Coordinates of C-alpha atoms in Angstrom, one line a residue:
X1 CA -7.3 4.4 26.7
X2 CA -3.8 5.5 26.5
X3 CA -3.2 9.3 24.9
X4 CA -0.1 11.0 23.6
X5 CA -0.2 14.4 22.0
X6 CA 2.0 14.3 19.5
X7 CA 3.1 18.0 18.1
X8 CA 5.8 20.1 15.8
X9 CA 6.1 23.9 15.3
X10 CA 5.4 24.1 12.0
X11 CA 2.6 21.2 11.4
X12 CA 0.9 21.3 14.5
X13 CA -0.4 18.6 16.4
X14 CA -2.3 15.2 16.9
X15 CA -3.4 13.1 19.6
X16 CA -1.8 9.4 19.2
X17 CA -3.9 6.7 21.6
X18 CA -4.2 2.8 22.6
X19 CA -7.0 1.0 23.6
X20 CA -7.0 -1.3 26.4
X21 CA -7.5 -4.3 23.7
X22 CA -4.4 -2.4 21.5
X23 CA -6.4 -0.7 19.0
X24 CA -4.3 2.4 17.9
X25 CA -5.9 5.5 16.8
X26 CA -4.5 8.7 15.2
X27 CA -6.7 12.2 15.2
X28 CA -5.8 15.5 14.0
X29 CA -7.8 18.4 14.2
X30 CA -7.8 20.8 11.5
X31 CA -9.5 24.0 12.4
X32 CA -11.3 25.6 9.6
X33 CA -11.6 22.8 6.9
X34 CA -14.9 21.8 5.7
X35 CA -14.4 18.4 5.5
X36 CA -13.2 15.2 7.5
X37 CA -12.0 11.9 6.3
X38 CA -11.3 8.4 8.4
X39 CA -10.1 5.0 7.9
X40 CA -10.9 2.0 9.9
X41 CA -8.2 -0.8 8.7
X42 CA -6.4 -3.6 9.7
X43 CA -2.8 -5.0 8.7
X44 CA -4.4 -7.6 6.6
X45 CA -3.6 -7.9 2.5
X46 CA -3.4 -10.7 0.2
X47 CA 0.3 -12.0 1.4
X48 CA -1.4 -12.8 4.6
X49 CA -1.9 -16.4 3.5
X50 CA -0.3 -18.3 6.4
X51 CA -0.6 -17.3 9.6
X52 CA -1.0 -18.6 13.2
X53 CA -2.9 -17.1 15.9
X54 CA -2.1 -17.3 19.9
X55 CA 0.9 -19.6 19.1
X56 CA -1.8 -22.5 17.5
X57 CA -1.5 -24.3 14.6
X58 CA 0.0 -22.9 11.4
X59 CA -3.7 -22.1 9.2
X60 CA -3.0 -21.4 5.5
X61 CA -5.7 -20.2 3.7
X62 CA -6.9 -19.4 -0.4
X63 CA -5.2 -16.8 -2.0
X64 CA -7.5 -13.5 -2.5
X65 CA -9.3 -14.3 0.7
X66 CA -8.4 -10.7 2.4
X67 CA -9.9 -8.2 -1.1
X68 CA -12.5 -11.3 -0.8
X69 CA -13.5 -10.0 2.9
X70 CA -13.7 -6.3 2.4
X71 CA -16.1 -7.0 -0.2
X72 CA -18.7 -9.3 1.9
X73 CA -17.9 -6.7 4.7
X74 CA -20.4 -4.2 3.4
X75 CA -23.4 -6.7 3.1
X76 CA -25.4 -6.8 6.3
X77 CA -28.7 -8.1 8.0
X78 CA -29.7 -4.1 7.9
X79 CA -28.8 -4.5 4.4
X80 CA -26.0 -2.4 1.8
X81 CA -23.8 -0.6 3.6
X82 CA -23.3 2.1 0.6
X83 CA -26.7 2.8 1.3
X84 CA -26.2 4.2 4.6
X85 CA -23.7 6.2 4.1
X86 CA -25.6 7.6 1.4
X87 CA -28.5 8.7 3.2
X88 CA -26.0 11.0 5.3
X89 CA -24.2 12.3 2.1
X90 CA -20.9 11.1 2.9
X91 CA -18.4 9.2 0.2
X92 CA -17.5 5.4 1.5
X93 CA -15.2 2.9 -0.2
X94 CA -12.4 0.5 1.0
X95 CA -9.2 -1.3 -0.6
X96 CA -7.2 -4.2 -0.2
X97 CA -4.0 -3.7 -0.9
X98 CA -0.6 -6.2 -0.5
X99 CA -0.3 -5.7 3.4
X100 CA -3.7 -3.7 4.6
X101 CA -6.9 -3.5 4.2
X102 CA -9.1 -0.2 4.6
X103 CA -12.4 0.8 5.0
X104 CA -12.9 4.6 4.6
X105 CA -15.6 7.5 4.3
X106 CA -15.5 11.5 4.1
X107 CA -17.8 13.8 4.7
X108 CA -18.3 17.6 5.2
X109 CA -21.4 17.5 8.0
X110 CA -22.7 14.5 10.0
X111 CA -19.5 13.5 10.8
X112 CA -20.4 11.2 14.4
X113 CA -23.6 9.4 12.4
X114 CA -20.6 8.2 9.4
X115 CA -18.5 7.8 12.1
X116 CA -20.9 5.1 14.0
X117 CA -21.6 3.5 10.9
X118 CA -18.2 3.0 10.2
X119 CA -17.5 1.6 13.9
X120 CA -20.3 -0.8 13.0
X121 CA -20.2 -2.6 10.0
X122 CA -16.3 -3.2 10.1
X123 CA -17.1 -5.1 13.7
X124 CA -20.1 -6.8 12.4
X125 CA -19.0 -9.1 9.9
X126 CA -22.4 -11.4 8.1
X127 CA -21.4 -14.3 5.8
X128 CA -23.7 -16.9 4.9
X129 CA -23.0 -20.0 2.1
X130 CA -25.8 -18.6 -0.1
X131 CA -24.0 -14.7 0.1
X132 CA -20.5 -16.3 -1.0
X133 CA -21.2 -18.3 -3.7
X134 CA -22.7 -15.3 -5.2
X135 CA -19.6 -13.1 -4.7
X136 CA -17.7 -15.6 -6.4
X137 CA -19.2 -15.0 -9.7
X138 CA -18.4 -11.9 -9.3
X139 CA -14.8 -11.4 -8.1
X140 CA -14.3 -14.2 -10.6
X141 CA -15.3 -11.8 -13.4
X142 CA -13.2 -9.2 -11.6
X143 CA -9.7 -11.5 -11.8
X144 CA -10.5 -12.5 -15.6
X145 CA -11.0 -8.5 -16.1
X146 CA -7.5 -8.0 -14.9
X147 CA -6.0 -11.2 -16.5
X148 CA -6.7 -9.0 -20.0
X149 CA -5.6 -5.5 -18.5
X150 CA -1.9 -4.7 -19.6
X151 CA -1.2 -2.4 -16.8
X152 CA -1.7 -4.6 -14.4
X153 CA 0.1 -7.6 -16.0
X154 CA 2.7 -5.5 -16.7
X155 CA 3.2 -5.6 -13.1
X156 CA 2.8 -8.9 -11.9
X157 CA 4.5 -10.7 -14.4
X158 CA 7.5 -8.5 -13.4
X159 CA 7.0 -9.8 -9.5
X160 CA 6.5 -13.3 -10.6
X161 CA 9.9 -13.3 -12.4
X162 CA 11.0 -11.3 -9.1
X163 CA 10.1 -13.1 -6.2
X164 CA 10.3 -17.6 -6.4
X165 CA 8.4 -17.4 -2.7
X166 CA 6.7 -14.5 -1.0
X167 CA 3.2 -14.0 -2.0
X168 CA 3.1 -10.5 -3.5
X169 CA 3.7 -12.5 -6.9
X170 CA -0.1 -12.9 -7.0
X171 CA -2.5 -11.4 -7.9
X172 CA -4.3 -9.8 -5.0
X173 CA -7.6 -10.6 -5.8
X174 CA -5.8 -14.0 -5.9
X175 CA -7.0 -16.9 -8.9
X176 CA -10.9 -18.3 -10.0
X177 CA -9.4 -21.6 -8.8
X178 CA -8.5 -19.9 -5.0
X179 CA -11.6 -18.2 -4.6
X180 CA -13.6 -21.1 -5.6
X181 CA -12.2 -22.5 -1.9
X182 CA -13.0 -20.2 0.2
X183 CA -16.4 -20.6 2.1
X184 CA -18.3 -18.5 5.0
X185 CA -16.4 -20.5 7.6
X186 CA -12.6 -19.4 6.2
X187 CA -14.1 -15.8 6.2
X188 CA -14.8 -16.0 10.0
X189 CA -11.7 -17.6 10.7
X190 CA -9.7 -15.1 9.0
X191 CA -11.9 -12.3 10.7
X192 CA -11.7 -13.5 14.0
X193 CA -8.1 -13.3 13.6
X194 CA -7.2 -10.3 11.5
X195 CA -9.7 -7.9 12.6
X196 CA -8.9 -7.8 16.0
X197 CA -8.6 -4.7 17.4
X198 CA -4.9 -5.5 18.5
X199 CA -4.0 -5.6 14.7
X200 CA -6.1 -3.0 13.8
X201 CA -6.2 0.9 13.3
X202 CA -8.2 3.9 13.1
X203 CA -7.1 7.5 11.6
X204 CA -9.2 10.4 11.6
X205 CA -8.3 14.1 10.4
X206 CA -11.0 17.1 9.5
X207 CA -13.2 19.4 11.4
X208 CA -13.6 16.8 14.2
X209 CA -13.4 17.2 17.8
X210 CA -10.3 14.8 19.1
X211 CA -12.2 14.1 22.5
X212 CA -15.9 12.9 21.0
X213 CA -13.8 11.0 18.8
X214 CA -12.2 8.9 21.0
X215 CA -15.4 8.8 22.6
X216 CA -17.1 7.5 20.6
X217 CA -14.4 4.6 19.8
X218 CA -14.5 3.6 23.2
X219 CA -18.5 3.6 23.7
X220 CA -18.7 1.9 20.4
X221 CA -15.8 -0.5 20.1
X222 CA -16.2 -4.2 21.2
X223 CA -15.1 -5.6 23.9
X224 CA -12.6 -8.3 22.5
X225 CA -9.7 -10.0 23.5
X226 CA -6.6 -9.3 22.1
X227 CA -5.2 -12.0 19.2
X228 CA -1.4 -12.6 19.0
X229 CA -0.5 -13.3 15.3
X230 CA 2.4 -14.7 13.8
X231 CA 3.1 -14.2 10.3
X232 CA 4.5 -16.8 8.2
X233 CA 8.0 -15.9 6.5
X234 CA 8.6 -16.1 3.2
X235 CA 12.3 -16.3 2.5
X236 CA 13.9 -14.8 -0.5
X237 CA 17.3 -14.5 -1.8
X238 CA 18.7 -11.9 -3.9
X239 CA 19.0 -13.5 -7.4
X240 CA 15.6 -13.5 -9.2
X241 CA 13.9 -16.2 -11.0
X242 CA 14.0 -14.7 -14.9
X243 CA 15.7 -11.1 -16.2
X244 CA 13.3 -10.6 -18.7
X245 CA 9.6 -11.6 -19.4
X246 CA 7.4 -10.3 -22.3
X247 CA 3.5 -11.0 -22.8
X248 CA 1.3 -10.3 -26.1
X249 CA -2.1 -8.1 -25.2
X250 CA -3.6 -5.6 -27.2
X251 CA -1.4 -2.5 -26.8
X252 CA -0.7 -0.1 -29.5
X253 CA 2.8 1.0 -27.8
X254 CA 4.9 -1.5 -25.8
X255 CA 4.5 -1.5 -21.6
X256 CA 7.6 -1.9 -19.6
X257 CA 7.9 -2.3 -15.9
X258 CA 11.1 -2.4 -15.0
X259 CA 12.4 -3.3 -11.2
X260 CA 15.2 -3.8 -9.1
X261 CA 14.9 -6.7 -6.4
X262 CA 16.1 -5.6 -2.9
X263 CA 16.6 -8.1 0.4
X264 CA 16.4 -6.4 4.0
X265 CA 17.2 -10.2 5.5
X266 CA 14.3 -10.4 7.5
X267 CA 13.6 -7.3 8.4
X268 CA 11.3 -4.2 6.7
X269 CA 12.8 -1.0 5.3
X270 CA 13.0 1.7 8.2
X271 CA 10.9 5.0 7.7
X272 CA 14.6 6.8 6.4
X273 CA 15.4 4.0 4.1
X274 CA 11.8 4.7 3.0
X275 CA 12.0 8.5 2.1
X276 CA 15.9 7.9 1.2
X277 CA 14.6 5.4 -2.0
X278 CA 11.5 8.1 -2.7
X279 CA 14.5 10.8 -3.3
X280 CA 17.1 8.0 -5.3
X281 CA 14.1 7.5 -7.6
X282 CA 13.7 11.2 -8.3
X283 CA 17.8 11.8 -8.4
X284 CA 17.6 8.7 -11.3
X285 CA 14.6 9.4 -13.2
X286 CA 12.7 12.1 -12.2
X287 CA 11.5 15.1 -14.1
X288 CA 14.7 17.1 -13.3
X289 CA 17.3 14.1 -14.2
X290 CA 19.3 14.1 -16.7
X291 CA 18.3 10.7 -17.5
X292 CA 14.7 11.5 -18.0
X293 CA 16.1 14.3 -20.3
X294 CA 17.6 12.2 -22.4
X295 CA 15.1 9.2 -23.1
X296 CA 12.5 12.4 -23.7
X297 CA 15.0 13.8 -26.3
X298 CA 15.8 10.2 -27.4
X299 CA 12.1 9.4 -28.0
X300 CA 12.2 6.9 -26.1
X301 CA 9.7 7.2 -23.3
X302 CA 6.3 9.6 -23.2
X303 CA 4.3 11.2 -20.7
X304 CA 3.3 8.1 -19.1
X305 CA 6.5 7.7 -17.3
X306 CA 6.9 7.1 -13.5
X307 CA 8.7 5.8 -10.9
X308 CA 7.9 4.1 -7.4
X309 CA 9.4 2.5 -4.2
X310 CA 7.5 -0.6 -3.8
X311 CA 7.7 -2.4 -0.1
X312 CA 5.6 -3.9 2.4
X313 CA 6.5 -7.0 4.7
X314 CA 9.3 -9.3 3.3
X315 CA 9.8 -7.1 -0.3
X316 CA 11.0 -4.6 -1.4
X317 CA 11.9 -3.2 -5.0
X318 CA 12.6 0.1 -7.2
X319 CA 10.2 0.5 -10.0
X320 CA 10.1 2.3 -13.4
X321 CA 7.4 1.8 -15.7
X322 CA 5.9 3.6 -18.8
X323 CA 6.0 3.1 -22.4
X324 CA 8.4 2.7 -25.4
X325 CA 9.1 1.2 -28.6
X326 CA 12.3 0.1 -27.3
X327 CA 11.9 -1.4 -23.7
X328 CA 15.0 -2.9 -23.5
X329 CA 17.1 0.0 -24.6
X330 CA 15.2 2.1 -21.5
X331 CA 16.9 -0.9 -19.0
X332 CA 20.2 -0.6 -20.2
X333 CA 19.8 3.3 -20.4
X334 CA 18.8 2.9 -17.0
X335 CA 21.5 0.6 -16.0
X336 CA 24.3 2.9 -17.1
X337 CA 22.7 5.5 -15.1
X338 CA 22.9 3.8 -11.9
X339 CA 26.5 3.0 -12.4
X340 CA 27.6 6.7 -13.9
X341 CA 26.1 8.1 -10.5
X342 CA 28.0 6.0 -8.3
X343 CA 31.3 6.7 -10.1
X344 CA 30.9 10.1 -10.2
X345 CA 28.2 11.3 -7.6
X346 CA 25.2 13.3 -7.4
X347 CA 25.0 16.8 -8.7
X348 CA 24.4 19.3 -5.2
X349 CA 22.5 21.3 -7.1
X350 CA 19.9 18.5 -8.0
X351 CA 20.0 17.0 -4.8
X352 CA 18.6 19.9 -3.1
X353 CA 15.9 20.6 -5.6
X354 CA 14.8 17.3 -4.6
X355 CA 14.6 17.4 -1.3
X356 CA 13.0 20.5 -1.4
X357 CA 10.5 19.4 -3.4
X358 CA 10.0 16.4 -1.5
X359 CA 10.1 18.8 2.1
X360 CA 7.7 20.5 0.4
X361 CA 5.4 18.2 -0.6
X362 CA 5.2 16.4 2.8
X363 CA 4.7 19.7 4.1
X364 CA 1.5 20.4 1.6
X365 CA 0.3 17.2 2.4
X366 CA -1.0 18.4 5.7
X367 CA -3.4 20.3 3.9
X368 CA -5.2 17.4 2.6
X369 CA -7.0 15.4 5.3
X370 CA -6.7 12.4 2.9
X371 CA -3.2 13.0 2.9
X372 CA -2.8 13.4 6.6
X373 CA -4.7 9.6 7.1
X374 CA -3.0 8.1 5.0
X375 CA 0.4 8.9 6.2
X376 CA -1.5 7.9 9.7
X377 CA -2.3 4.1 8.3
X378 CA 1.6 3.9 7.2
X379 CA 2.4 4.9 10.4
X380 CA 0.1 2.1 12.0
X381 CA 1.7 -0.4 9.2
X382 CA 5.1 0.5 9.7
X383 CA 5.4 2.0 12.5
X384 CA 6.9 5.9 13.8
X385 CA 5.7 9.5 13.9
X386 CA 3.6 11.3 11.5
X387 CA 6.1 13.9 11.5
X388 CA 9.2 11.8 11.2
X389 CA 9.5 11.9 7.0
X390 CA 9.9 15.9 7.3
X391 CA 12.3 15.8 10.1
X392 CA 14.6 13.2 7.9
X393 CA 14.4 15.2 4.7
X394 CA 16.4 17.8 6.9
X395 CA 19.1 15.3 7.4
X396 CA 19.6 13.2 4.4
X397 CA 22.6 13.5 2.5
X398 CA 24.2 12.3 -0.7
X399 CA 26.6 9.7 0.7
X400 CA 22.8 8.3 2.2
X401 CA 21.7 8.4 -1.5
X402 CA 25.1 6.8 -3.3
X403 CA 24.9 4.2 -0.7
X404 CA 21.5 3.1 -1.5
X405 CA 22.2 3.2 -4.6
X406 CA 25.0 0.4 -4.5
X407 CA 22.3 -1.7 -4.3
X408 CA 21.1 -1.5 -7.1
X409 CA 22.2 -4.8 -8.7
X410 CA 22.2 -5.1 -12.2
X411 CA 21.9 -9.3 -11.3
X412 CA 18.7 -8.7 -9.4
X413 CA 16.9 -6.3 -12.4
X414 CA 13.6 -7.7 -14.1
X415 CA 12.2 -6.3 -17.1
X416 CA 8.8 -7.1 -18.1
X417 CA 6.9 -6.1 -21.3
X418 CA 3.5 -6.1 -22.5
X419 CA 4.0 -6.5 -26.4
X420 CA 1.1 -5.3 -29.0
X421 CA -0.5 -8.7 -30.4
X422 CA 0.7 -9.1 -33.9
X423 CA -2.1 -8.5 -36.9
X424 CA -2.9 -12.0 -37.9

């Protein structure tokens, strides 16, 4: 196992390492906390729907198949995995997100016993015909559960009048129709070539000891070959499919999601393009902006207003979502934003509130050993230091900002609103 010790003056230091089968691993001691927290994942979500492995044939499997995996992962031949992690006391859960999927625990004693268990089930994978027919039932329940929940339509209806290609248009839990395809044998086969230690990670942080962690990886991790996977491509152009969509659900105030497409052509936003969009959004419509100000005084938005920089591979988009009776006046308000700080720039003053802000948050966040992995699994994903986001906050400048914000193309805007149903 390869090691680097990665350090800065300020936030200290972490060991980075490689296994010989090119499983990466992060670990940061934090002396004096009472707690430690680790993730076990792999770059594996629900746009992962065509792939080859070892330069075979192209496979292209049911959508939902990934989120469908995590969940059979925690049934075993020893039985529920929740339940032993909660003979040890520790918290256990895991997610399946667009691009990843993570399997996680914390814990404030018995930290090598979660650890093992976590080594274990995640490379012991048990599905039988009987065991997924059963979870179909019930992630079909799951999808219909969603299908009513406006907050999540919100969403995806936006992406689906986004995107005319790429995957991240459904949902990832996928359809009842996709799920009723997959079987035990497209679960292995997706296994055997996603949770290979070569695409996989593990990030650890907390009142650990760095060497019996990596140990304990190596005494415990099995012995497999690496897998070479390529990726299917899903091109997209800049133009989206529809402007505007609007669905009836039972709301009392309208939902808006509001987004603007972005194309990288073929490549992924870097880790400063990244933290550059996190600060645009705050510049636009943060709580200090005078746009925010005005819809507030406008009555046009409430409390549940936010804003977020939404990426993985092949997309990428700026996204404002809250509430309001008028939706469609929040776009255009939104709109003539954009274009009044390009014409006339970006106040100084506000600029460096926000970065400070920002420099200080990343700064706070190494105080949170949740924090610390998860900036560790974006590093795995995407690639860089765990310290890079702080060092670039020193460096960014307006013209970085004005220039991103150029991009956002009026052409390549969705809106999409969840309406209340009409009485009657």
């Amino acid at each position: 196992m390869k090691r680097t010790l990665c350090t800065d003056k300020m936030l200290g230091e972490y060991t980075y390492a490689v296994t010989d089968n090119g499983l990466k691993v992060y670990v940061m001691e934090k002396a004096g906390f009472s707690s430690a927290y680790a993730i076990f994942g792999t770059r594996y979500g629900s746009i992962d729907t065509k792939f080859s492995k070892n330069g075979g044939k192209t496979v292209e499997v049911p959508a939902g198949i990934a989120h469908f995996l995590e969940h059979k992962l925690f049934e075993s031949e020893e039985g529920d995995t929740f339940q032993r992690f909660a003979k040890t006391g520790a918290y256990c859960n895991a997610y399946t997100s667009f691009d990843r999927t993570c399997y996680l625990f914390s814990c404030s004693s018995n930290f090598e016993e979660n650890f093992a268990i976590l080594l274990d089930f995640v490379q012991s994978p048990y599905f039988t015909a009987e065991t997924v027919e059963k979870e179909q039932g019930i992630i079909a329940q799951e999808i219909k559960m969603y299908e009513d929940s406006p907050g999540w339509r919100v969403l995806f209806n936006m992406l689906c009048a986004m995107y005319e290609n790429h995957p991240v248009k459904i949902d990832i839990a996928g359809t009842v129709d996709s799920i009723a395809k997959i079987d035990h044998n497209l679960l292995y086969e997706c296994y055997n070539t996603f949770y290979n230690p070569n695409n996989m990670y593990i990030c650890v942080a907390g009142n650990i000891d760095t060497d019996k962690v990596l140990c304990q990886i190596e005494k415990n991790l099995k012995p497999t070959p690496p897998v070479e996977i390529d990726r299917f491509s899903f091109p997209e152009s800049r133009e989206v499919l529809s402007g505007y969509t609007e669905q009836s659900l039972e709301v009392a105030k309208p939902l808006f999601c509001f987004g603007y497409k972005e194309v990288f052509d073929g490549r992924d936003p870097t880790i400063k393009e990244k933290t550059v969009a996190g600060l645009l959004l705050e510049i636009l419509c943060g709580d200090c902006s005078e746009l925010y100000r005005k819809l507030l005084d406008d009555g046009l938005i409430g409390d549940e207003f936010s804003a977020e920089y939404f990426q993985g591979h092949g997309y990428s988009s700026f996204i404002i979502e809250g509430e309001s009776d008028d939706p469609v006046k929040v776009s255009e308000e939104i709109k003539a934003e954009v274009a009044r700080l390009i014409k006339e720039g970006i106040d100084p003053r506000l600029l460096n509130a926000v970065k400070r802000s920002a420099y200080g948050d990343a700064v706070k966040n190494f105080d949170s050993t949740e924090g610390i992995v998860r900036d560790m699994v974006e590093c795995a994903i995407s690639g860089g230091d765990l310290f890079d986001t702080v060092e670039i906050l020193r460096e960014i400048t307006d013209e970085d900002i004005i220039e991103r914000l150029k991009a956002l193309d009026e052409k390549a805007s969705v809106l999409s609103v969840i309406s209340p149903k009409k009485k009657g």
